[in-house]
XYZ file of C-alpha atoms in Angstrom:
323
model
C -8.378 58.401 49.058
C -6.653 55.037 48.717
C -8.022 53.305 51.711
C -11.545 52.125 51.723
C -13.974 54.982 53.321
C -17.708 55.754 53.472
C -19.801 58.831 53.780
C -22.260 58.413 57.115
C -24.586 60.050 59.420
C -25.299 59.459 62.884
C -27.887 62.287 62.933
C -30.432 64.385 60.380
C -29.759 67.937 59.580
C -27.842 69.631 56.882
C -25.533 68.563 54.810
C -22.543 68.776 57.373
C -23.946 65.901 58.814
C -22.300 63.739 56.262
C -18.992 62.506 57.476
C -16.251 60.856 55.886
C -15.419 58.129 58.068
C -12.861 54.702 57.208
C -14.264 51.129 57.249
C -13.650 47.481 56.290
C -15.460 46.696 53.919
C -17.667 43.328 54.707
C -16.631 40.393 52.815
C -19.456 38.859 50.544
C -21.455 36.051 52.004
C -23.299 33.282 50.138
C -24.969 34.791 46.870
C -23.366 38.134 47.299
C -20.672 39.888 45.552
C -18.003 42.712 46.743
C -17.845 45.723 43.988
C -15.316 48.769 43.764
C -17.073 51.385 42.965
C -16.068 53.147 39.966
C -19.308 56.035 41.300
C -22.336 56.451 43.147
C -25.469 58.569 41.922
C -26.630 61.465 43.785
C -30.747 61.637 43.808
C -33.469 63.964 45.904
C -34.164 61.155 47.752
C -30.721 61.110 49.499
C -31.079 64.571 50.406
C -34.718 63.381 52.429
C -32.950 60.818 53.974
C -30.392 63.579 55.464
C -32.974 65.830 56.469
C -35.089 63.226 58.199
C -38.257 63.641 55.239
C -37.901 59.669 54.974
C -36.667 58.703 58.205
C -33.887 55.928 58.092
C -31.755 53.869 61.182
C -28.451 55.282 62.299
C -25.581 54.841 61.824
C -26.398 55.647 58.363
C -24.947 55.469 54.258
C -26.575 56.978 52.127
C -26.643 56.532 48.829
C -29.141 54.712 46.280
C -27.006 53.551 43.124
C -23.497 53.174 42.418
C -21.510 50.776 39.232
C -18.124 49.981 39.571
C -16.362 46.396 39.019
C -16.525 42.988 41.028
C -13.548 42.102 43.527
C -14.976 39.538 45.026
C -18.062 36.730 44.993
C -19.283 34.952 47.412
C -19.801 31.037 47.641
C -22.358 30.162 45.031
C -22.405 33.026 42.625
C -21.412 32.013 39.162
C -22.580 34.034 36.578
C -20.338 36.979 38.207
C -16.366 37.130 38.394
C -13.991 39.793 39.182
C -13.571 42.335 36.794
C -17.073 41.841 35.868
C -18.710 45.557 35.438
C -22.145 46.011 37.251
C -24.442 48.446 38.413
C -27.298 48.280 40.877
C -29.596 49.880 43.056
C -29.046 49.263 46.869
C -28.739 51.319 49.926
C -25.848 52.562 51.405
C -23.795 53.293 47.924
C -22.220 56.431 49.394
C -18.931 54.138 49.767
C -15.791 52.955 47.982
C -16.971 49.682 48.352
C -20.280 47.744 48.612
C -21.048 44.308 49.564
C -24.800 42.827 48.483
C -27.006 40.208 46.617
C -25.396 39.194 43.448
C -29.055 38.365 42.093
C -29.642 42.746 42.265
C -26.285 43.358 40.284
C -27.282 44.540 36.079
C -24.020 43.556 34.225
C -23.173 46.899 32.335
C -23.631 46.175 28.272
C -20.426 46.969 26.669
C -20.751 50.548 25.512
C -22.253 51.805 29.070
C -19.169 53.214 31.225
C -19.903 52.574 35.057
C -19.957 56.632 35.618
C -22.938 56.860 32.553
C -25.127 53.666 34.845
C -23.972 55.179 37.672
C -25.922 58.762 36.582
C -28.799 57.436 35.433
C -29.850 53.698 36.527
C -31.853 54.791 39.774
C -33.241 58.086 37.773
C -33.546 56.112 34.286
C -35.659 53.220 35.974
C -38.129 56.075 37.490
C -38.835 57.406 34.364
C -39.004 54.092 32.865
C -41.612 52.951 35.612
C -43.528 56.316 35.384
C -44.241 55.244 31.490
C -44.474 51.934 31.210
C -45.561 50.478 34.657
C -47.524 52.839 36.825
C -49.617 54.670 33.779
C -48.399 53.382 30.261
C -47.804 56.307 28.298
C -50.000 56.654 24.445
C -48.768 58.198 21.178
C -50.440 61.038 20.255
C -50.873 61.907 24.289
C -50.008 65.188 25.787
C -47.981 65.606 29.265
C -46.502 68.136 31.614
C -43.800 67.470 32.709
C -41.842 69.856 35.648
C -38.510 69.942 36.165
C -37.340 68.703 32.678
C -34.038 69.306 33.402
C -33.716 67.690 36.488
C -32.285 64.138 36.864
C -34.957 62.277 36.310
C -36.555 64.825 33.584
C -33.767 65.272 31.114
C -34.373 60.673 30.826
C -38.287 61.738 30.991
C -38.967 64.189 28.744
C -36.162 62.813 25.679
C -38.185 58.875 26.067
C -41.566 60.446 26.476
C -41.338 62.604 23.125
C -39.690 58.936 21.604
C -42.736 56.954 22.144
C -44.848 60.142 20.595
C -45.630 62.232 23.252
C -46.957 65.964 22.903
C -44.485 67.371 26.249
C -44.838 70.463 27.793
C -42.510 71.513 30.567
C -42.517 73.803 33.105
C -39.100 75.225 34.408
C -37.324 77.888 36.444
C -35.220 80.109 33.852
C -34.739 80.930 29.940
C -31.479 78.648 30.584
C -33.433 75.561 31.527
C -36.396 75.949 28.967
C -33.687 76.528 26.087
C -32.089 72.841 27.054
C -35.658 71.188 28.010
C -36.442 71.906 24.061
C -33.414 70.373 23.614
C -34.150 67.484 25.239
C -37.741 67.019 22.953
C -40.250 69.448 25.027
C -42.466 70.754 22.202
C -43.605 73.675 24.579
C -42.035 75.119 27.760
C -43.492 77.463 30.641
C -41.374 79.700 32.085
C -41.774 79.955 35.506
C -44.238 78.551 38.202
C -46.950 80.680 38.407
C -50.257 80.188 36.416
C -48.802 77.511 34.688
C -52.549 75.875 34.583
C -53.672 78.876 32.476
C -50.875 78.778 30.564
C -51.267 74.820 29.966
C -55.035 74.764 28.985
C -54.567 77.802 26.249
C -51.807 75.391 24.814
C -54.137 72.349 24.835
C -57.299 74.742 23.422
C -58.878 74.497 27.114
C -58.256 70.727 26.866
C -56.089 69.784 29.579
C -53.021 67.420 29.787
C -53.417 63.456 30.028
C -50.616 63.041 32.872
C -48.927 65.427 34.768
C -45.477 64.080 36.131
C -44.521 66.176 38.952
C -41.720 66.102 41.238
C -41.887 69.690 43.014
C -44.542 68.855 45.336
C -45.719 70.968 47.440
C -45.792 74.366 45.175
C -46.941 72.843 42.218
C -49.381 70.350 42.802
C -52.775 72.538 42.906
C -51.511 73.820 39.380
C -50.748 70.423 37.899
C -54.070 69.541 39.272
C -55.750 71.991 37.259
C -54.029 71.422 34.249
C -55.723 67.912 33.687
C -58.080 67.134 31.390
C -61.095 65.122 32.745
C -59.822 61.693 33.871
C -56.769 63.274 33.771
C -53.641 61.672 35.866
C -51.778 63.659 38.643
C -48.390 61.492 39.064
C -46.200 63.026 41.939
C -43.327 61.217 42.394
C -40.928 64.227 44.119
C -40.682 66.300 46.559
C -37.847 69.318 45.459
C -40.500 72.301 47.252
C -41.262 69.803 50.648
C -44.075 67.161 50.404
C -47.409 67.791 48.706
C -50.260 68.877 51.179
C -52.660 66.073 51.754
C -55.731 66.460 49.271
C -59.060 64.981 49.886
C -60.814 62.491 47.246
C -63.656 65.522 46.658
C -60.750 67.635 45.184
C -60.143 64.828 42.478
C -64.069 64.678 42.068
C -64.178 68.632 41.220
C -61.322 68.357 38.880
C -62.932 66.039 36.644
C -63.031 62.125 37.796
C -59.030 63.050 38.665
C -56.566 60.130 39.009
C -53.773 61.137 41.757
C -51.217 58.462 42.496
C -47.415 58.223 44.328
C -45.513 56.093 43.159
C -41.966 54.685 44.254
C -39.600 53.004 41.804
C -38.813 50.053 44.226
C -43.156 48.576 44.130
C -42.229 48.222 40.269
C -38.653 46.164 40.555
C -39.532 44.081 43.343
C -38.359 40.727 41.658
C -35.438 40.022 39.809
C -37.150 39.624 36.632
C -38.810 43.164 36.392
C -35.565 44.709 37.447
C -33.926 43.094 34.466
C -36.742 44.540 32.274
C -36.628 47.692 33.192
C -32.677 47.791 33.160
C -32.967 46.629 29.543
C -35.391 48.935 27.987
C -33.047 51.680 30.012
C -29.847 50.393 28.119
C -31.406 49.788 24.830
C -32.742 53.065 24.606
C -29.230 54.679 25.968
C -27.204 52.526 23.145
C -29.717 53.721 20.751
C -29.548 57.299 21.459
C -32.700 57.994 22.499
C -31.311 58.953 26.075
C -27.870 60.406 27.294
C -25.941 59.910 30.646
C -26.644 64.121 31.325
C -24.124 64.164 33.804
C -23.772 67.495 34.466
C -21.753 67.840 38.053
C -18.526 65.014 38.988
C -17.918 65.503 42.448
C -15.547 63.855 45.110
C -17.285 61.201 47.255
C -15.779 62.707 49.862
C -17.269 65.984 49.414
C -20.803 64.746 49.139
C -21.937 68.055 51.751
C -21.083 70.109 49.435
C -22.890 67.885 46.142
C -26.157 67.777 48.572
C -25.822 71.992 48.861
C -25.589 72.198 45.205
C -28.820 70.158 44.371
C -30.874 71.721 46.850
C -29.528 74.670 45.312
C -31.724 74.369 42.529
C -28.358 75.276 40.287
C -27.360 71.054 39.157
C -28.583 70.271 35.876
C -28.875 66.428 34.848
C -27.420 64.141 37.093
C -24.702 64.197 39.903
C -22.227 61.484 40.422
C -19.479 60.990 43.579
C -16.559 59.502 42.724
C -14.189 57.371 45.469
């Protein structure tokens, strides 16, 4: 589509309540900056929005991350020009064009193609935050880690196993648990039923240290009992509907438990901790430690059919819409 369009819903429900619909896009005040967007990331949280899990103002764009290149800048930004490549994390990227702060936009290193930041800069900062900010991951640690081949998990589990990690995973198919060892998992459970047992007679009754978990509601009892004492219970998703509330005594019984959720946007509130965490992300893509898995290109305009597919269950790594 050549003329400048957006993806918006006036209501929640399923994914047919994504529209296509044509727009202007707004010119960039002061300190902001106009961007063509080369792609947008698709992410769970998208899919909450939609169904009215995180509830959200209409008329609605959804949309978390995009990259693409600068068209236009507003009155005082100077350290960005058309033609400039960025990426950034904003709401309402499910467009051919966005309009924000120039202050929020990463410049893409060369080396990093708009579609690769575009896959994995909202994903790629959550796992960055989950093990450097909100529990700083050890060497010589064990995790669990569901979902490993998820968006978020195929960055998780590769930069986890980097900084010395022991990582077991827990997935749905033979399919999934071949790639996850791929990916650096030393161990993989098949499967999501007594995956506690299963954990503790890998660990010699021990436990895990963390347990990152973004299932929610069908896994957390059993990454709850996987912990060892002190253990952490991080659940940062919600693929199986949100996690039933548990009490503090539950956290007592387990062992002195530490349960905590987390969102990515408490750890990049300031400019300067969103360049941090965008630079460890880059440095560790340019080195090879992580990959831009993008494993589905889809249509912007078809972003219905994008959200059927990851609530599917059947995406592997990350999604990207293209305008």
């Amino acid at each position: 589509m050549t003329q400048p369009y957006r993806i918006q819903m006036h209501e929640t429900g399923g994914p047919d309540v994504l529209k296509v619909e044509d727009f202007i896009p707004r010119k960039p005040g002061p300190g902001e900056v106009t961007v063509r967007q080369s792609a947008a990331g698709l992410n769970f949280i998208d899919t909450y929005h939609r169904t009215g899990l995180y509830p959200v103002r209409f008329p609605f764009t959804p949309g978390q991350e995009g990259a693409g290149a600068v068209q236009e800048v507003g009155e005082g930004v100077t350290h960005l020009k058309p033609g400039d490549r960025v990426c950034y994390l904003a709401s309402g990227t499910y467009a051919s064009h966005f309009t924000g702060p120039a202050e929020r936009m990463i410049p893409l290193p060369e080396g990093i193609t708009p579609q690769d930041a575009a896959a994995v800069l909202l994903k790629g900062l959550t796992a960055w935050a989950l093990l450097f900010e909100v529990r700083p991951l050890q060497a010589g640690e064990t995790i669990l880690v569901w979902a490993p081949v998820g968006g978020v998990g195929t960055l998780l589990v590769p930069w986890a196993a980097s900084l010395g990690a022991r990582v077991i995973a827990v997935t749905s198919t033979e399919a999934k648990a071949e790639k996850a060892r791929a990916l650096g998992a030393s161990d993989v459970i098949v499967g999501y039923e007594g995956v506690a047992e299963q954990v503790k007679a890998l660990t010699d009754g021990r436990g895990v240290d963390v347990a990152y978990d973004s299932v929610g509601r069908i896994s957390a009892e059993e990454s709850l009992n996987s912990l060892r004492t002190a253990g952490w219970f991080v659940t940062y998703g919600n693929a199986s509907g949100p996690v039933e509330p548990i009490p503090p005594g539950r956290l007592a019984q387990g062992g002195s438990l530490v349960m905590t959720r987390p969102t990515l946007f408490s750890f990049i509130q300031d400019t300067d901790s969103l360049a941090r965490g965008a630079s460890l992300l880059f440095s560790a893509l340019k080195s090879g430690t992580l990959k831009a898995d993008i494993g589905q290109r889809a249509p912007l305009s078809e972003a219905a059919k994008a959200h059927e597919a990851i609530e599917s269950g059947t995406t592997t790594g990350a999604t990207i819409l293209i305008p």
